[in-house]
Amino acid sequence: NAGVTQTPKFQVLKTGQSMTLQCAQDMNHEYMSWYRQDPGMGLRLIHYSVGAGITDQGEVPNGYNVSRSTTEDFPLRLLSAAPSQTSVYFCASSDRGGPTPYEQYFGPGTRLTVT
Amino acid sequence: SQQGEEDPQALSIQEGENATMNCSYKTSINNLQWYRQNSGRGLVHLILIRSNEREKHSGRLRVTLDTSKKSSSLLITASRAADTASYFCATGVSGGYQKVTFGTGTKLQVIP
């Protein structure tokens, strides 16, 4: 299993540009989440999904959109990039059942810089 | 807002010593998890302790949970240079999807 994969690893955007961060998991997990990590702030939840077609907002959703058309994929869209969105973005998947309930599996992260 | 707060923020020890990190939280939880993050990498799950458990072991890791004090501790025994990383506690509340709230982390340096 590849686990959770994220692309790209690095991205530089200009203010106002849009882009999509890709996330995929091959563990058939119900739940998927997007976090951002800023220095000294820990991880903050942006959006999450409890299954295909079902998404909801987390702690810091403004400026981001998500959709989940399949169990495997959970892309994060930046609508109009702002310097405040410079951060490291992590995607994670988890399940409430199975051998490791609630354990989150993280992708390697995408380091985004907005100039 | 952050639910979990780790203490200390940074810790430097010699290889072979034990490392203890603490986590305090504010509201009732279903479980508490500890994660490790090596520099620039994704988080890796270490251990989960449920609210009805008081202590749990996994290899060189020992986690305690005191729900009356809303606190947890992570003990790493006989530390190694490879344990150098940031450690985060994450609290989960009950519900179908468990919104996990991460603390700001303890940065551990193990000196060979």
PDB file of C-alpha atoms in Angstrom:
ATOM      1  CA  ASN A   1       0.000   0.000   0.000  1.00  0.00           C
ATOM      2  CA  ALA A   2       1.198   3.499  -0.815  1.00  0.00           C
ATOM      3  CA  GLY A   3      -0.814   4.914   2.105  1.00  0.00           C
ATOM      4  CA  VAL A   4      -1.595   8.616   1.678  1.00  0.00           C
ATOM      5  CA  THR A   5       0.010  10.414  -1.228  1.00  0.00           C
ATOM      6  CA  GLN A   6       0.093  14.148  -1.882  1.00  0.00           C
ATOM      7  CA  THR A   7       1.140  16.172  -4.886  1.00  0.00           C
ATOM      8  CA  PRO A   8       2.905  18.448  -5.452  1.00  0.00           C
ATOM      9  CA  LYS A   9       5.601  18.440  -2.764  1.00  0.00           C
ATOM     10  CA  PHE A  10       6.414  22.111  -3.289  1.00  0.00           C
ATOM     11  CA  GLN A  11       4.518  24.942  -4.947  1.00  0.00           C
ATOM     12  CA  VAL A  12       5.033  28.671  -5.351  1.00  0.00           C
ATOM     13  CA  LEU A  13       2.039  30.793  -6.299  1.00  0.00           C
ATOM     14  CA  LYS A  14       1.497  34.447  -6.911  1.00  0.00           C
ATOM     15  CA  THR A  15      -1.238  36.262  -5.014  1.00  0.00           C
ATOM     16  CA  GLY A  16      -4.587  35.709  -6.699  1.00  0.00           C
ATOM     17  CA  GLN A  17      -3.668  32.490  -8.470  1.00  0.00           C
ATOM     18  CA  SER A  18      -5.665  29.331  -7.887  1.00  0.00           C
ATOM     19  CA  MET A  19      -4.498  25.751  -7.619  1.00  0.00           C
ATOM     20  CA  THR A  20      -5.484  22.295  -6.431  1.00  0.00           C
ATOM     21  CA  LEU A  21      -3.537  20.186  -3.957  1.00  0.00           C
ATOM     22  CA  GLN A  22      -4.058  16.514  -4.631  1.00  0.00           C
ATOM     23  CA  CYS A  23      -4.506  13.818  -1.992  1.00  0.00           C
ATOM     24  CA  ALA A  24      -5.182  10.126  -2.457  1.00  0.00           C
ATOM     25  CA  GLN A  25      -5.345   7.125  -0.106  1.00  0.00           C
ATOM     26  CA  ASP A  26      -5.475   3.425  -0.886  1.00  0.00           C
ATOM     27  CA  MET A  27      -6.604   2.109   2.496  1.00  0.00           C
ATOM     28  CA  ASN A  28     -10.346   2.432   1.856  1.00  0.00           C
ATOM     29  CA  HIS A  29     -10.666   4.794   4.807  1.00  0.00           C
ATOM     30  CA  GLU A  30     -13.978   6.551   5.407  1.00  0.00           C
ATOM     31  CA  TYR A  31     -12.541   9.777   6.705  1.00  0.00           C
ATOM     32  CA  MET A  32     -10.170  12.222   5.091  1.00  0.00           C
ATOM     33  CA  SER A  33      -8.924  15.551   6.379  1.00  0.00           C
ATOM     34  CA  TRP A  34      -6.861  18.530   5.330  1.00  0.00           C
ATOM     35  CA  TYR A  35      -4.666  20.365   7.830  1.00  0.00           C
ATOM     36  CA  ARG A  36      -2.321  23.275   7.612  1.00  0.00           C
ATOM     37  CA  GLN A  37       0.747  23.591   9.799  1.00  0.00           C
ATOM     38  CA  ASP A  38       2.218  26.971  10.600  1.00  0.00           C
ATOM     39  CA  PRO A  39       5.206  27.613  12.867  1.00  0.00           C
ATOM     40  CA  GLY A  40       4.194  27.582  16.523  1.00  0.00           C
ATOM     41  CA  MET A  41       0.551  26.828  15.692  1.00  0.00           C
ATOM     42  CA  GLY A  42       0.408  23.044  15.506  1.00  0.00           C
ATOM     43  CA  LEU A  43      -1.952  21.568  12.941  1.00  0.00           C
ATOM     44  CA  ARG A  44      -5.285  23.184  12.208  1.00  0.00           C
ATOM     45  CA  LEU A  45      -8.149  21.444  10.460  1.00  0.00           C
ATOM     46  CA  ILE A  46      -9.267  23.058   7.199  1.00  0.00           C
ATOM     47  CA  HIS A  47     -11.920  20.697   5.806  1.00  0.00           C
ATOM     48  CA  TYR A  48     -12.818  17.090   6.279  1.00  0.00           C
ATOM     49  CA  SER A  49     -14.920  14.386   4.680  1.00  0.00           C
ATOM     50  CA  VAL A  50     -16.791  11.454   6.216  1.00  0.00           C
ATOM     51  CA  GLY A  51     -17.365   9.701   2.908  1.00  0.00           C
ATOM     52  CA  ALA A  52     -17.763  10.198  -0.811  1.00  0.00           C
ATOM     53  CA  GLY A  53     -20.001  13.190  -1.474  1.00  0.00           C
ATOM     54  CA  ILE A  54     -19.905  14.436   2.139  1.00  0.00           C
ATOM     55  CA  THR A  55     -17.629  17.248   3.283  1.00  0.00           C
ATOM     56  CA  ASP A  56     -17.654  19.761   6.104  1.00  0.00           C
ATOM     57  CA  GLN A  57     -15.670  22.712   7.385  1.00  0.00           C
ATOM     58  CA  GLY A  58     -12.989  22.560   9.990  1.00  0.00           C
ATOM     59  CA  GLU A  59     -11.401  25.293  12.046  1.00  0.00           C
ATOM     60  CA  VAL A  60      -9.917  27.415   9.222  1.00  0.00           C
ATOM     61  CA  PRO A  61     -11.962  26.822   6.026  1.00  0.00           C
ATOM     62  CA  ASN A  62     -11.946  30.295   4.486  1.00  0.00           C
ATOM     63  CA  GLY A  63     -10.258  30.494   1.109  1.00  0.00           C
ATOM     64  CA  TYR A  64     -10.392  26.748   0.501  1.00  0.00           C
ATOM     65  CA  ASN A  65     -12.810  24.381  -1.205  1.00  0.00           C
ATOM     66  CA  VAL A  66     -12.967  20.614  -1.166  1.00  0.00           C
ATOM     67  CA  SER A  67     -14.942  17.862  -2.822  1.00  0.00           C
ATOM     68  CA  ARG A  68     -14.901  14.109  -2.524  1.00  0.00           C
ATOM     69  CA  SER A  69     -16.263  12.265  -5.504  1.00  0.00           C
ATOM     70  CA  THR A  70     -14.536   8.959  -4.652  1.00  0.00           C
ATOM     71  CA  THR A  71     -13.391   7.225  -1.467  1.00  0.00           C
ATOM     72  CA  GLU A  72      -9.770   7.518  -2.582  1.00  0.00           C
ATOM     73  CA  ASP A  73      -9.395  11.183  -3.542  1.00  0.00           C
ATOM     74  CA  PHE A  74      -9.813  14.390  -1.583  1.00  0.00           C
ATOM     75  CA  PRO A  75      -8.449  17.449  -3.425  1.00  0.00           C
ATOM     76  CA  LEU A  76      -8.069  20.839  -1.767  1.00  0.00           C
ATOM     77  CA  ARG A  77      -8.605  23.921  -3.920  1.00  0.00           C
ATOM     78  CA  LEU A  78      -7.218  27.336  -3.199  1.00  0.00           C
ATOM     79  CA  LEU A  79      -9.558  29.767  -4.880  1.00  0.00           C
ATOM     80  CA  SER A  80      -7.458  32.947  -4.895  1.00  0.00           C
ATOM     81  CA  ALA A  81      -4.151  32.483  -3.131  1.00  0.00           C
ATOM     82  CA  ALA A  82      -3.098  34.967  -0.450  1.00  0.00           C
ATOM     83  CA  PRO A  83       0.237  35.301   1.389  1.00  0.00           C
ATOM     84  CA  SER A  84      -1.565  34.202   4.585  1.00  0.00           C
ATOM     85  CA  GLN A  85      -2.003  30.780   2.962  1.00  0.00           C
ATOM     86  CA  THR A  86       1.730  30.198   2.918  1.00  0.00           C
ATOM     87  CA  SER A  87       1.995  27.028   4.960  1.00  0.00           C
ATOM     88  CA  VAL A  88       2.627  23.308   4.907  1.00  0.00           C
ATOM     89  CA  TYR A  89      -0.496  21.339   4.030  1.00  0.00           C
ATOM     90  CA  PHE A  90      -1.105  17.800   5.197  1.00  0.00           C
ATOM     91  CA  CYS A  91      -3.758  15.374   4.110  1.00  0.00           C
ATOM     92  CA  ALA A  92      -4.742  12.535   6.430  1.00  0.00           C
ATOM     93  CA  SER A  93      -7.084   9.573   6.342  1.00  0.00           C
ATOM     94  CA  SER A  94      -8.603   7.518   9.125  1.00  0.00           C
ATOM     95  CA  ASP A  95     -11.361   5.073   9.942  1.00  0.00           C
ATOM     96  CA  ARG A  96     -13.604   4.592  12.954  1.00  0.00           C
ATOM     97  CA  GLY A  97     -13.427   0.819  12.730  1.00  0.00           C
ATOM     98  CA  GLY A  98     -10.860  -1.777  11.779  1.00  0.00           C
ATOM     99  CA  PRO A  99      -7.580  -2.557  13.559  1.00  0.00           C
ATOM    100  CA  THR A 100      -6.557   1.068  14.079  1.00  0.00           C
ATOM    101  CA  PRO A 101      -9.672   3.137  14.771  1.00  0.00           C
ATOM    102  CA  TYR A 102      -9.206   6.892  14.754  1.00  0.00           C
ATOM    103  CA  GLU A 103      -5.500   6.631  13.957  1.00  0.00           C
ATOM    104  CA  GLN A 104      -4.713   9.219  11.320  1.00  0.00           C
ATOM    105  CA  TYR A 105      -2.377   8.351   8.464  1.00  0.00           C
ATOM    106  CA  PHE A 106      -0.654  11.417   7.088  1.00  0.00           C
ATOM    107  CA  GLY A 107       0.718  12.213   3.689  1.00  0.00           C
ATOM    108  CA  PRO A 108       4.196  13.740   3.291  1.00  0.00           C
ATOM    109  CA  GLY A 109       2.859  17.278   2.955  1.00  0.00           C
ATOM    110  CA  THR A 110       2.847  20.076   0.385  1.00  0.00           C
ATOM    111  CA  ARG A 111       4.943  23.152   1.134  1.00  0.00           C
ATOM    112  CA  LEU A 112       3.141  26.147  -0.379  1.00  0.00           C
ATOM    113  CA  THR A 113       4.548  29.651  -0.690  1.00  0.00           C
ATOM    114  CA  VAL A 114       2.379  32.525  -1.865  1.00  0.00           C
ATOM    115  CA  THR A 115       4.243  35.662  -2.948  1.00  0.00           C
TER     116      THR A 115
ATOM    117  CA  SER B   1      -8.345  27.220  19.100  1.00  0.00           C
ATOM    118  CA  GLN B   2      -5.892  24.594  20.279  1.00  0.00           C
ATOM    119  CA  GLN B   3      -7.272  21.948  22.603  1.00  0.00           C
ATOM    120  CA  GLY B   4      -4.031  20.278  23.617  1.00  0.00           C
ATOM    121  CA  GLU B   5      -1.011  22.117  24.932  1.00  0.00           C
ATOM    122  CA  GLU B   6       2.295  20.314  25.236  1.00  0.00           C
ATOM    123  CA  ASP B   7       4.899  21.055  27.833  1.00  0.00           C
ATOM    124  CA  PRO B   8       7.783  21.686  27.585  1.00  0.00           C
ATOM    125  CA  GLN B   9       7.979  23.341  24.190  1.00  0.00           C
ATOM    126  CA  ALA B  10      11.521  22.060  23.769  1.00  0.00           C
ATOM    127  CA  LEU B  11      13.578  19.374  25.487  1.00  0.00           C
ATOM    128  CA  SER B  12      17.211  18.408  25.047  1.00  0.00           C
ATOM    129  CA  ILE B  13      18.602  15.225  26.611  1.00  0.00           C
ATOM    130  CA  GLN B  14      21.513  12.840  26.257  1.00  0.00           C
ATOM    131  CA  GLU B  15      21.128   9.524  24.500  1.00  0.00           C
ATOM    132  CA  GLY B  16      20.067   6.832  26.971  1.00  0.00           C
ATOM    133  CA  GLU B  17      18.120   9.223  29.213  1.00  0.00           C
ATOM    134  CA  ASN B  18      14.355   9.214  29.527  1.00  0.00           C
ATOM    135  CA  ALA B  19      12.225  11.939  27.988  1.00  0.00           C
ATOM    136  CA  THR B  20       8.903  13.028  29.436  1.00  0.00           C
ATOM    137  CA  MET B  21       6.418  15.258  27.676  1.00  0.00           C
ATOM    138  CA  ASN B  22       3.116  16.475  29.010  1.00  0.00           C
ATOM    139  CA  CYS B  23      -0.153  17.422  27.387  1.00  0.00           C
ATOM    140  CA  SER B  24      -3.036  19.340  28.933  1.00  0.00           C
ATOM    141  CA  TYR B  25      -6.450  19.787  27.384  1.00  0.00           C
ATOM    142  CA  LYS B  26      -9.615  21.676  28.175  1.00  0.00           C
ATOM    143  CA  THR B  27     -12.750  19.651  27.393  1.00  0.00           C
ATOM    144  CA  SER B  28     -13.920  16.064  27.790  1.00  0.00           C
ATOM    145  CA  ILE B  29     -12.412  13.648  25.328  1.00  0.00           C
ATOM    146  CA  ASN B  30     -13.024  10.214  23.878  1.00  0.00           C
ATOM    147  CA  ASN B  31      -9.355   9.437  23.408  1.00  0.00           C
ATOM    148  CA  LEU B  32      -5.945  11.018  23.226  1.00  0.00           C
ATOM    149  CA  GLN B  33      -3.261  10.226  20.707  1.00  0.00           C
ATOM    150  CA  TRP B  34       0.429  10.978  20.436  1.00  0.00           C
ATOM    151  CA  TYR B  35       2.140  11.589  17.119  1.00  0.00           C
ATOM    152  CA  ARG B  36       5.746  12.105  16.083  1.00  0.00           C
ATOM    153  CA  GLN B  37       6.933  14.391  13.310  1.00  0.00           C
ATOM    154  CA  ASN B  38      10.440  14.257  11.960  1.00  0.00           C
ATOM    155  CA  SER B  39      11.659  17.505  10.468  1.00  0.00           C
ATOM    156  CA  GLY B  40       9.767  18.367   7.290  1.00  0.00           C
ATOM    157  CA  ARG B  41       7.829  15.105   7.226  1.00  0.00           C
ATOM    158  CA  GLY B  42       4.266  13.991   7.855  1.00  0.00           C
ATOM    159  CA  LEU B  43       3.077  12.957  11.298  1.00  0.00           C
ATOM    160  CA  VAL B  44       3.320   9.338  12.395  1.00  0.00           C
ATOM    161  CA  HIS B  45       0.909   7.858  14.909  1.00  0.00           C
ATOM    162  CA  LEU B  46       2.569   6.511  18.066  1.00  0.00           C
ATOM    163  CA  ILE B  47      -0.126   5.475  20.491  1.00  0.00           C
ATOM    164  CA  LEU B  48      -3.789   6.003  21.350  1.00  0.00           C
ATOM    165  CA  ILE B  49      -5.209   5.895  24.859  1.00  0.00           C
ATOM    166  CA  ARG B  50      -8.935   5.840  25.476  1.00  0.00           C
ATOM    167  CA  SER B  51     -10.644   7.927  28.127  1.00  0.00           C
ATOM    168  CA  ASN B  52     -11.342   4.851  30.273  1.00  0.00           C
ATOM    169  CA  GLU B  53      -7.670   3.813  30.282  1.00  0.00           C
ATOM    170  CA  ARG B  54      -5.044   5.180  32.671  1.00  0.00           C
ATOM    171  CA  GLU B  55      -1.827   3.824  31.212  1.00  0.00           C
ATOM    172  CA  LYS B  56      -0.652   2.239  28.002  1.00  0.00           C
ATOM    173  CA  HIS B  57       2.683   0.886  26.794  1.00  0.00           C
ATOM    174  CA  SER B  58       4.137   0.381  23.363  1.00  0.00           C
ATOM    175  CA  GLY B  59       7.788  -0.637  23.173  1.00  0.00           C
ATOM    176  CA  ARG B  60       9.814   2.170  24.792  1.00  0.00           C
ATOM    177  CA  LEU B  61       6.742   4.406  25.023  1.00  0.00           C
ATOM    178  CA  ARG B  62       4.562   4.793  28.079  1.00  0.00           C
ATOM    179  CA  VAL B  63       1.487   7.021  28.025  1.00  0.00           C
ATOM    180  CA  THR B  64      -0.622   7.978  31.000  1.00  0.00           C
ATOM    181  CA  LEU B  65      -3.957   9.725  31.041  1.00  0.00           C
ATOM    182  CA  ASP B  66      -5.534  11.536  33.981  1.00  0.00           C
ATOM    183  CA  THR B  67      -9.015  12.642  32.942  1.00  0.00           C
ATOM    184  CA  SER B  68      -9.654  14.342  36.300  1.00  0.00           C
ATOM    185  CA  LYS B  69      -6.698  16.656  35.647  1.00  0.00           C
ATOM    186  CA  LYS B  70      -7.265  16.697  31.878  1.00  0.00           C
ATOM    187  CA  SER B  71      -3.669  15.796  31.255  1.00  0.00           C
ATOM    188  CA  SER B  72      -1.522  13.126  29.650  1.00  0.00           C
ATOM    189  CA  SER B  73       2.158  12.337  29.619  1.00  0.00           C
ATOM    190  CA  LEU B  74       4.386  10.545  27.136  1.00  0.00           C
ATOM    191  CA  LEU B  75       7.522   8.874  28.454  1.00  0.00           C
ATOM    192  CA  ILE B  76      10.213   7.675  26.061  1.00  0.00           C
ATOM    193  CA  THR B  77      12.664   5.429  27.861  1.00  0.00           C
ATOM    194  CA  ALA B  78      16.318   4.900  26.899  1.00  0.00           C
ATOM    195  CA  SER B  79      16.145   7.568  24.221  1.00  0.00           C
ATOM    196  CA  ARG B  80      18.072   7.307  20.975  1.00  0.00           C
ATOM    197  CA  ALA B  81      19.286   9.935  18.522  1.00  0.00           C
ATOM    198  CA  ALA B  82      16.598   8.688  16.129  1.00  0.00           C
ATOM    199  CA  ASP B  83      13.942   9.854  18.627  1.00  0.00           C
ATOM    200  CA  THR B  84      14.840  13.449  17.782  1.00  0.00           C
ATOM    201  CA  ALA B  85      11.569  14.874  16.469  1.00  0.00           C
ATOM    202  CA  SER B  86       8.547  16.945  17.446  1.00  0.00           C
ATOM    203  CA  TYR B  87       5.857  15.206  19.441  1.00  0.00           C
ATOM    204  CA  PHE B  88       2.206  16.207  19.353  1.00  0.00           C
ATOM    205  CA  CYS B  89      -0.745  15.208  21.415  1.00  0.00           C
ATOM    206  CA  ALA B  90      -4.128  15.097  19.724  1.00  0.00           C
ATOM    207  CA  THR B  91      -7.431  14.910  21.509  1.00  0.00           C
ATOM    208  CA  GLY B  92     -10.475  13.286  19.961  1.00  0.00           C
ATOM    209  CA  VAL B  93     -14.063  13.780  20.975  1.00  0.00           C
ATOM    210  CA  SER B  94     -16.770  11.247  20.367  1.00  0.00           C
ATOM    211  CA  GLY B  95     -18.884  11.248  17.265  1.00  0.00           C
ATOM    212  CA  GLY B  96     -18.869   9.603  13.883  1.00  0.00           C
ATOM    213  CA  TYR B  97     -16.055  11.672  12.478  1.00  0.00           C
ATOM    214  CA  GLN B  98     -13.648  12.424  15.220  1.00  0.00           C
ATOM    215  CA  LYS B  99     -12.373  15.980  14.952  1.00  0.00           C
ATOM    216  CA  VAL B 100      -8.880  15.670  16.291  1.00  0.00           C
ATOM    217  CA  THR B 101      -7.308  18.772  17.742  1.00  0.00           C
ATOM    218  CA  PHE B 102      -3.532  18.961  17.834  1.00  0.00           C
ATOM    219  CA  GLY B 103      -1.363  20.772  20.312  1.00  0.00           C
ATOM    220  CA  THR B 104       1.634  22.895  19.371  1.00  0.00           C
ATOM    221  CA  GLY B 105       4.140  20.143  20.046  1.00  0.00           C
ATOM    222  CA  THR B 106       7.273  19.409  22.057  1.00  0.00           C
ATOM    223  CA  LYS B 107      10.538  19.530  20.123  1.00  0.00           C
ATOM    224  CA  LEU B 108      12.802  16.789  21.459  1.00  0.00           C
ATOM    225  CA  GLN B 109      16.520  16.715  20.739  1.00  0.00           C
ATOM    226  CA  VAL B 110      18.467  13.616  21.742  1.00  0.00           C
ATOM    227  CA  ILE B 111      22.202  14.248  21.773  1.00  0.00           C
ATOM    228  CA  PRO B 112      24.376  11.240  20.859  1.00  0.00           C
TER     229      PRO B 112
END
